Coordinates of C-alpha atoms and ligand atoms in Angstrom, one line a residue:
X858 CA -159.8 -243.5 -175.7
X859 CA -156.9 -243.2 -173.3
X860 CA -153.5 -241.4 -174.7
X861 CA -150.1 -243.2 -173.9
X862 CA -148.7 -241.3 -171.5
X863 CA -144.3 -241.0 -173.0
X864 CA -142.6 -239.2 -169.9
X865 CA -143.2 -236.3 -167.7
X866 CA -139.6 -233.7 -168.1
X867 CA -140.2 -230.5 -166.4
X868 CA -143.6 -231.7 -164.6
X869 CA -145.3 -231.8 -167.9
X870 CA -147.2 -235.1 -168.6
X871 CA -146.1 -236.0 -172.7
X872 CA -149.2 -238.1 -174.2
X873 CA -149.5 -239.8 -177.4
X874 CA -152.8 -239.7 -178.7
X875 CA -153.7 -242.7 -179.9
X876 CA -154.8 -241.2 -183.4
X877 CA -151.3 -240.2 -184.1
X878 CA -149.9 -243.8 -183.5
X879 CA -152.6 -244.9 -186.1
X880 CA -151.5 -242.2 -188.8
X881 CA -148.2 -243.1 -188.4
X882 CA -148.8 -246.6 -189.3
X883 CA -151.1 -246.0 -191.8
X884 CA -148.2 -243.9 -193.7
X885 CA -145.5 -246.4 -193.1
X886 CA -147.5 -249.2 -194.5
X887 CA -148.3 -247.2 -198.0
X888 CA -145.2 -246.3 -198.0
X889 CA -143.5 -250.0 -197.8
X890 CA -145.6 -250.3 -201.2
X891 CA -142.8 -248.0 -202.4
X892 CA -140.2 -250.2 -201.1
X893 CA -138.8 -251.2 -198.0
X894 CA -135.8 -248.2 -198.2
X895 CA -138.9 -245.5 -198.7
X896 CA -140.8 -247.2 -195.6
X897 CA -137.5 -246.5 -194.0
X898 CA -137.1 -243.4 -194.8
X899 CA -140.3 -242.1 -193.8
X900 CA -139.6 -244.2 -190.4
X901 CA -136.1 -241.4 -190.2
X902 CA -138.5 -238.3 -190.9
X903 CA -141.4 -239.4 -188.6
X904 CA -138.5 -240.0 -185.5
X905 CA -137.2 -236.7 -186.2
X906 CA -140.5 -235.0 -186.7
X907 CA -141.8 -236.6 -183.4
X908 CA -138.6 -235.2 -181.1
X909 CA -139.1 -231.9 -182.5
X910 CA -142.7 -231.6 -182.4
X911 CA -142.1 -232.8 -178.2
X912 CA -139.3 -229.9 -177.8
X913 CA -141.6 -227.3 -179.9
X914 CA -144.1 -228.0 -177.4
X915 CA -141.6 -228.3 -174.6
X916 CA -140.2 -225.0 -175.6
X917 CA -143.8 -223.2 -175.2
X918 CA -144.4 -225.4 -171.7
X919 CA -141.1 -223.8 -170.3
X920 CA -141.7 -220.2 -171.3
X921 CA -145.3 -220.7 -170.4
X922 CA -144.1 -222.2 -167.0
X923 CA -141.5 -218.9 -166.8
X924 CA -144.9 -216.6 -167.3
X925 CA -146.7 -218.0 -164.2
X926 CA -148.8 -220.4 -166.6
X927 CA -148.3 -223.7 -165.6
X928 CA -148.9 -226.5 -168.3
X929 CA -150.6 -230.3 -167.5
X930 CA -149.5 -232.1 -170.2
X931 CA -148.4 -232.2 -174.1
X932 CA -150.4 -234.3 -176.1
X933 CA -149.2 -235.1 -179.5
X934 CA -151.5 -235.5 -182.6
X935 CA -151.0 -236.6 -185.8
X936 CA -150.9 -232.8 -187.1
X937 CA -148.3 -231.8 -184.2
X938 CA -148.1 -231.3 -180.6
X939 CA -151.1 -229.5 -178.4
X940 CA -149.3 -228.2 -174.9
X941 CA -152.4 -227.9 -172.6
X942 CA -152.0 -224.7 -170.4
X943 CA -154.2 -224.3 -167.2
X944 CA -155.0 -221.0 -168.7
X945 CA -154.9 -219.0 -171.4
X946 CA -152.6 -216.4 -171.0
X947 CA -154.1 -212.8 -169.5
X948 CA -151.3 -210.5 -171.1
X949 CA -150.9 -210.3 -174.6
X950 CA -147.2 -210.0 -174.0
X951 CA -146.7 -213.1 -172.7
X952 CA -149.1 -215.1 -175.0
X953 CA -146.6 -213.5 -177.8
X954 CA -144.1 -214.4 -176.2
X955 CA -145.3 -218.3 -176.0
X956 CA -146.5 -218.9 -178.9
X957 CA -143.5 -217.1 -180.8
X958 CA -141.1 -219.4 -178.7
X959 CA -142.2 -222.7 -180.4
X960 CA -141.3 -221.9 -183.9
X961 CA -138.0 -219.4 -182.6
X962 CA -136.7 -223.7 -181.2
X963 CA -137.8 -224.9 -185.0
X964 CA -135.7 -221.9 -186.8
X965 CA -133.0 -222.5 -183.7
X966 CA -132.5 -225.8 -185.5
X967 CA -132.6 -224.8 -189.0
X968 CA -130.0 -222.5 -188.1
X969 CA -127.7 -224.9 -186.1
X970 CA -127.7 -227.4 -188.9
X971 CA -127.1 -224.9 -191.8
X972 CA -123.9 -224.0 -189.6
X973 CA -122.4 -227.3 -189.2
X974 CA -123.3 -228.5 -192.9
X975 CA -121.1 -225.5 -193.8
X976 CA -118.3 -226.9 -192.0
X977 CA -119.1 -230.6 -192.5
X978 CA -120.2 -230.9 -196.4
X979 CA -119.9 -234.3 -196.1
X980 CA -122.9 -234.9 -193.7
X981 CA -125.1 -233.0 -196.2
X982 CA -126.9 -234.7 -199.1
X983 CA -126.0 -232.0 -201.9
X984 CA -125.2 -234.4 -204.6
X985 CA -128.5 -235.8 -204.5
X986 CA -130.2 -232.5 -204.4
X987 CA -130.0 -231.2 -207.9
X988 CA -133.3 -229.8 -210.3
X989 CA -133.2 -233.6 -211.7
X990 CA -133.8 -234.9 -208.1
X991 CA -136.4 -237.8 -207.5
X992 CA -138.7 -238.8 -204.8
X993 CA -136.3 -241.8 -204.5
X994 CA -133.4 -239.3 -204.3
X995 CA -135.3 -237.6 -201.4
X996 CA -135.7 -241.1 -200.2
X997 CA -132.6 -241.7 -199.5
X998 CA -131.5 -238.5 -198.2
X999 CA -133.7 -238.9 -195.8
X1000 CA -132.5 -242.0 -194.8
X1001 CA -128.7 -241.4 -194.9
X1002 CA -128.6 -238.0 -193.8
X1003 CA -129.8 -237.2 -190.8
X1004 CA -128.7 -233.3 -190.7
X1005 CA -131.3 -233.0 -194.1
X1006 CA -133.8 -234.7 -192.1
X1007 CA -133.4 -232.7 -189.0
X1008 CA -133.4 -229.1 -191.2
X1009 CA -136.5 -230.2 -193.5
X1010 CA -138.9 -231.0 -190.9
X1011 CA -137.4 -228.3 -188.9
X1012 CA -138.1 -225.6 -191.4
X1013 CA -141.7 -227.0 -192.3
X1014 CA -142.5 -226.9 -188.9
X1015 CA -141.5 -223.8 -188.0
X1016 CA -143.0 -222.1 -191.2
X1017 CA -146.4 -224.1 -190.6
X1018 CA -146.9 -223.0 -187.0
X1019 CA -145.4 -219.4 -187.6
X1020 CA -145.9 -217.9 -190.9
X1021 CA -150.1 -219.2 -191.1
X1022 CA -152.1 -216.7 -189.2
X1023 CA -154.6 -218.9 -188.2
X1024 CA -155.9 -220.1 -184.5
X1025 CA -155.3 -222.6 -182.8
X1026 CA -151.6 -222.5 -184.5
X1027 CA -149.1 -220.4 -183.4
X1028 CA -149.6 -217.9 -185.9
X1029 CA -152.8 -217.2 -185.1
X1030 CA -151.5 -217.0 -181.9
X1031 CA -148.8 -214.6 -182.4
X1032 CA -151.6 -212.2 -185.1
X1033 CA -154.1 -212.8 -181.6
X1034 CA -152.2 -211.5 -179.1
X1035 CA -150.5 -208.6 -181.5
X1036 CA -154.5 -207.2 -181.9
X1037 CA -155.3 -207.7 -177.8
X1038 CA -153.1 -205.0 -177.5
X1039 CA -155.1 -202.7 -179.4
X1040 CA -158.7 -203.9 -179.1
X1041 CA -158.9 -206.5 -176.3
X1042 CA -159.1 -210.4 -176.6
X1043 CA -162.4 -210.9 -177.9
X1044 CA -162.3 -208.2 -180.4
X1045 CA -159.1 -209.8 -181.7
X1046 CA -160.0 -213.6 -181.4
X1047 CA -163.3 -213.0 -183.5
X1048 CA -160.8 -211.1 -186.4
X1049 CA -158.7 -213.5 -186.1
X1050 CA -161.5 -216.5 -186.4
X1051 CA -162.4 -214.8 -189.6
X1052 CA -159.1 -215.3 -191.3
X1053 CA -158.4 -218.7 -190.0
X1054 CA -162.2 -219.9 -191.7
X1055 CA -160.6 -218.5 -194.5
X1056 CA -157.5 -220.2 -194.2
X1057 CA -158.9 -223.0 -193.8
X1058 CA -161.1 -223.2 -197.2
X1059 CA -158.5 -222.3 -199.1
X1060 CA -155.7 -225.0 -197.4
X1061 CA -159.2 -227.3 -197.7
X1062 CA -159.4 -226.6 -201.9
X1063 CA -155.5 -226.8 -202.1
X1064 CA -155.0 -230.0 -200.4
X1065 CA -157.6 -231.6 -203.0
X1066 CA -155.2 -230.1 -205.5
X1067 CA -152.3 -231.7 -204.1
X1068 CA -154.5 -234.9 -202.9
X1069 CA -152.4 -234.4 -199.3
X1070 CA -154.4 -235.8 -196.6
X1071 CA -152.3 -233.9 -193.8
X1072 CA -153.0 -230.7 -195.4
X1073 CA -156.9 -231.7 -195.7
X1074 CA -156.4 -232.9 -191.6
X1075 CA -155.1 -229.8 -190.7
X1076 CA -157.6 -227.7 -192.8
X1077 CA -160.1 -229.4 -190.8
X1078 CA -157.9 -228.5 -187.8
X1079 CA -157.8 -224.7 -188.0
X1080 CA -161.7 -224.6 -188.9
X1081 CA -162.6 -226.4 -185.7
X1082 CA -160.0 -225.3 -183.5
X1083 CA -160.6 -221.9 -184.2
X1084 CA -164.4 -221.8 -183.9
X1085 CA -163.8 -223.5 -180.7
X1086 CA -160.8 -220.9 -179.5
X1087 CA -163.8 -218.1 -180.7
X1088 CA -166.5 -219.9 -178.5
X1089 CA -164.0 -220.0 -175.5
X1090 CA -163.0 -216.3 -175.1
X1091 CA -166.5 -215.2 -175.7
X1092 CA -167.5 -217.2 -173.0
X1093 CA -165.0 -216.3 -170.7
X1094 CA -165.3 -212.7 -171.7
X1095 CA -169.2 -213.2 -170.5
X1096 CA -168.6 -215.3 -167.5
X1097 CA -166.5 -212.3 -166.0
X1098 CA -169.7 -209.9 -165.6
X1099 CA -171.3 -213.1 -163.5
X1100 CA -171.8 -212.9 -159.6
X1101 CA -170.0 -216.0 -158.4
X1102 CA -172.4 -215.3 -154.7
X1103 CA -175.4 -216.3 -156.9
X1104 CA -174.0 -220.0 -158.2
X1105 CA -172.8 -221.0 -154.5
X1106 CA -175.4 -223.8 -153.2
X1107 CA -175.0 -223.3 -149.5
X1108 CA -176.5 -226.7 -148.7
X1109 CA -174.8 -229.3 -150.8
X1110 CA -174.9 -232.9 -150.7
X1111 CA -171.9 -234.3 -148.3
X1112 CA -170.5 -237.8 -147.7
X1113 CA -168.4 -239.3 -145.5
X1114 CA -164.9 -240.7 -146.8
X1115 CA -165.2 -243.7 -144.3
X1116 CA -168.5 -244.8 -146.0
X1117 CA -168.5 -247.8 -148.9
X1118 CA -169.0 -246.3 -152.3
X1119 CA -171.4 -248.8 -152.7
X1120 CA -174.2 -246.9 -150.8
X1121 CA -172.8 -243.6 -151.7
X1122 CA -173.8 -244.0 -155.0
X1123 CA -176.9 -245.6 -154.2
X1124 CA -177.6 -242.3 -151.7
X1125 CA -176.4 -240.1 -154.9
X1126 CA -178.5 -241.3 -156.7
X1127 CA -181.9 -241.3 -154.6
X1128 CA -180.7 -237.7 -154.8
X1129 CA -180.3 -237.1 -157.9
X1130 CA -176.6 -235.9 -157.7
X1131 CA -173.8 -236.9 -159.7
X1132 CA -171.2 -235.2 -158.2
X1133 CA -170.6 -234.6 -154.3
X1134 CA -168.9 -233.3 -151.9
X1135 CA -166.6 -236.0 -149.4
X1136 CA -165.7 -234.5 -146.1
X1137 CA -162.4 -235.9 -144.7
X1138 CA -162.9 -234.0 -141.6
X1139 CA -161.0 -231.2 -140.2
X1140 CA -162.2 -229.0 -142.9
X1141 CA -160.8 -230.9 -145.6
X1142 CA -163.1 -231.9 -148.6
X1143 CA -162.7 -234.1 -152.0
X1144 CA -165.2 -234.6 -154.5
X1145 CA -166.5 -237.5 -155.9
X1146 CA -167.9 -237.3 -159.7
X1147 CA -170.2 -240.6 -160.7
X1148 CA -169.2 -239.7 -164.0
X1149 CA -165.6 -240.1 -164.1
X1150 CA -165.1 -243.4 -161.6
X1151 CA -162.3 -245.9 -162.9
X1152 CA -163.9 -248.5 -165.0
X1153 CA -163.5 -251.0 -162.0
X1154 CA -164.7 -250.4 -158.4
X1155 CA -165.2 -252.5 -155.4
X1156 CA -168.2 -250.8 -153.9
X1157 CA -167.6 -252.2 -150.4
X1158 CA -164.1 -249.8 -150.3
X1159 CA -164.6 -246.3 -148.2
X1160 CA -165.4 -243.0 -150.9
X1161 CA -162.1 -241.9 -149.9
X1162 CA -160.0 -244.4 -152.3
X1163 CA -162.4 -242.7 -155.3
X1164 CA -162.8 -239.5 -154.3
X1165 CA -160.1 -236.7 -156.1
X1166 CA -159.2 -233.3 -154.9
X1167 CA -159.9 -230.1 -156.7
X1168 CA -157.6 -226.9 -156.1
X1169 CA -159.0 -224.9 -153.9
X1170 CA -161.1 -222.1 -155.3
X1171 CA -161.4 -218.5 -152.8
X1172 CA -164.8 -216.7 -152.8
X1173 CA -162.8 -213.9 -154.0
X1174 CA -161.8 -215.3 -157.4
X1175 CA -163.0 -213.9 -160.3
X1176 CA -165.5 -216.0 -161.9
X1177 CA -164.0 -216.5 -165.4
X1178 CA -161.1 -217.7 -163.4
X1179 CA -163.2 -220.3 -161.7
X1180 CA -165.1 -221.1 -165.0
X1181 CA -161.4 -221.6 -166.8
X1182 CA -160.4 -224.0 -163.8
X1183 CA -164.1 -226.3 -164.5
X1184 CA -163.0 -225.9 -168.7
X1185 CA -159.4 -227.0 -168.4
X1186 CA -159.4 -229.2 -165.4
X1187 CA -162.9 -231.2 -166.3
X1188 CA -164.5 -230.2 -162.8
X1189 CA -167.6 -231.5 -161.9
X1190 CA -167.8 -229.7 -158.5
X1191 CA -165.9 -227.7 -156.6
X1192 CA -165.5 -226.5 -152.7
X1193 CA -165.5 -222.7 -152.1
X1194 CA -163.6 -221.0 -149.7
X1195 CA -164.2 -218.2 -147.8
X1196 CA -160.9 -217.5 -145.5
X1197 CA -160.4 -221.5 -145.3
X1198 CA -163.8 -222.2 -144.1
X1199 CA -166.3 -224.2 -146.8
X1200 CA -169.0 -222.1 -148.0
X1201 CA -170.4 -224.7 -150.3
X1202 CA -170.2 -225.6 -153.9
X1203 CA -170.1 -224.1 -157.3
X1204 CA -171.0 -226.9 -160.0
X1205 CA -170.1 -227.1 -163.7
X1206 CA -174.1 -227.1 -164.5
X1207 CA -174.7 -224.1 -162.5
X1208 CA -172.4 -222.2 -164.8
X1209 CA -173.2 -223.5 -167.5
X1210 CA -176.9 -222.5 -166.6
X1211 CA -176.0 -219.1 -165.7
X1212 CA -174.0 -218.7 -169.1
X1213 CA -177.0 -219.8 -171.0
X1214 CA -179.1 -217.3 -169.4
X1215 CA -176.9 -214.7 -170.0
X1216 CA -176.9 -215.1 -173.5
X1217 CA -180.5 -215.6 -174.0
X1218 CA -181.1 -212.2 -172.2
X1219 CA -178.2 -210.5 -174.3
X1220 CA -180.0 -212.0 -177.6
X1221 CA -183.3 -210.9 -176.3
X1222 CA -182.2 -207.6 -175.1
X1223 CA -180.2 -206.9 -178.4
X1224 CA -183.8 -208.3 -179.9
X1225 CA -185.9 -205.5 -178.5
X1226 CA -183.3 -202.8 -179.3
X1227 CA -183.6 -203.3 -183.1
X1228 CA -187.0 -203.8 -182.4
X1229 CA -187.8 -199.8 -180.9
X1230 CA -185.1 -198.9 -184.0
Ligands
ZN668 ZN1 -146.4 -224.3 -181.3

């Protein structure tokens, strides 16, 4: 399913995915069982929480952007915000430094609002906040006062994403890129996969504990997302000691942009290709990918009005570069280069193909070594 798609500040596309707007109804609803001022009040903490989970995420897109690593879009789940880089970042300095820049925003806030409570008792909800204090005490505080809202989901945030050392949080993050500079990315990433498996059991058995389905969702989180992070890297890591040469097919299908998508497809097809090249002469090629067409076409209209373009991708690019680009951007096909001029066309099953060969061979080579041990 489609996210809603909330603005675009800085060039970065912020979506709301669609499970988030589900959660969030399904929380206000038990909560008007409390009463309309507790449905209220979790309205006030889910407004807050939502603008600073955007300028979390906003604050890693900018720094991100500031590092050379320009970021699509910020999709926002119901466990916080994912900003979705075109890369992950080379240098360990710099993915420090974005990842430590989200939760330095959070504590920013915390900060800011313990400073003007100081000066401004009155806008701070201390005589509700006591050791006798109820949940219909933090109700209302909530509700009335929006500087306790602003530091509680503030500091929670920023604790969450900072202080757990697990992927894909920031933590994990931060622990992540602290180790690359010792041992190298995947030598860090699998350490750090280890600890967030273990973080995530032990949130898992806690939030049965505390019966807290957010804490069980983000349990769930870290063990996925990490193993996922893990798979990535390793991937990448692999993908690097491929020659690109040897996944280029010189000869590839190519269509015209003039003809009806109609018979293009039907031409595809008798071809067995799902993804092809379109040439809108004078050396300049789209591609058009069967498998991601808009849900309505009018097969009579030329290829060009379907077809999309990917960057442009140089011979001389290192292929765990080129495999990022098909991982991040959801390439079918691409054009390669060679000084401007086409040279054909990597596609996503050719690498995947050569990755899954070069794993088998590692496994059996690995295989035949503890074999003559
Ligand atoms: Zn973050």
């Amino acid at each position: 399913m489609r996210s809603l798609v909330l603005g675009r500040p800085f060039g970065v596309a912020i979506e709301l995915h669609w499970s988030f707007i589900l959660l969030v109804l399904f929380i206000l609803f038990s909560a008007l069982a409390e009463g309309i001022e507790s449905m209220l009040s979790t309205a006030m903490l889910f407004f807050f929480l939502f603008m600073s989970v955007i300028l979390h995420e906003l604050t890693h897109s900018i720094v991100s952007i500031n590092r050379g690593i320009s970021v699509q879009r910020i999709v926002l789940l119901p466990i916080g915000g994912v900003a979705v880089a075109e890369e992950i970042p080379e240098n360990p300095r710099d993915e420090f430094l974005i990842s430590v820049s989200g939760p330095i925003f959070n504590f920013s806030v915390v900060i800011a609002v313990i400073l003007i409570v100081t000066f401004l008792p009155s806008f701070f909800p201390w005589h509700l906040l006591s050791s006798k204090t109820t949940a219909a005490d933090i109700d209302r505080a909530f509700l009335y006062y929006p500087f306790f809202t602003l530091l509680y989901v503030n500091l929670m945030l920023g604790s969450f994403n900072l202080f757990l050392p697990a992927l894909p949080m920031d933590g994990g993050r931060v622990l992540r890129s602290l180790l690359s500079m010792k041992m190298g990315t995947v030598k860090a990433t699998r350490i750090v996969t280890t600890i967030s498996a273990v973080i995530a059991i032990i949130l898992f058995m806690v939030s049965f504990a505390l019966q807290s389905i957010i804490l069980m969702v983000i349990a769930v989180f870290i063990f996925f997302g990490s193993r996922e992070e893990a798979r990535f890297i390793e991937a990448k890591s692999s993908l690097a000691k491929i020659n690109l040469k040897s996944l280029i097919n010189k000869k590839p299908l190519i269509i015209e942009s003039t003809q009806p998508i109609g018979s293009a497809i039907r031409h595809m097809l008798s071809k067995k290709k799902f993804a092809c090249l379109v040439d809108f002469g004078s050396g300049k090629y789209g591609v058009l990918d069967l498998e991601n067409l808009p849900e309505k076409i009018n097969f009579l209209e030329p290829v060009s009005s379907y077809a999309f373009f990917p960057e442009p991708i140089s011979i001389d690019m290192p292929p765990n570069k080129i495999f990022e680009k098909f991982m991040t951007k959801g390439y079918a096909l691409v054009p390669i280069f060679d000084s401007g001029v086409l040279v054909g066309v990597i596609s996503q099953s050719a690498i995947e193909q050569a990755y899954r060969e070069m794993r088998i061979k590692e496994r059996i080579s690995s295989l035949i070594e503890s074999k003559s041990n």
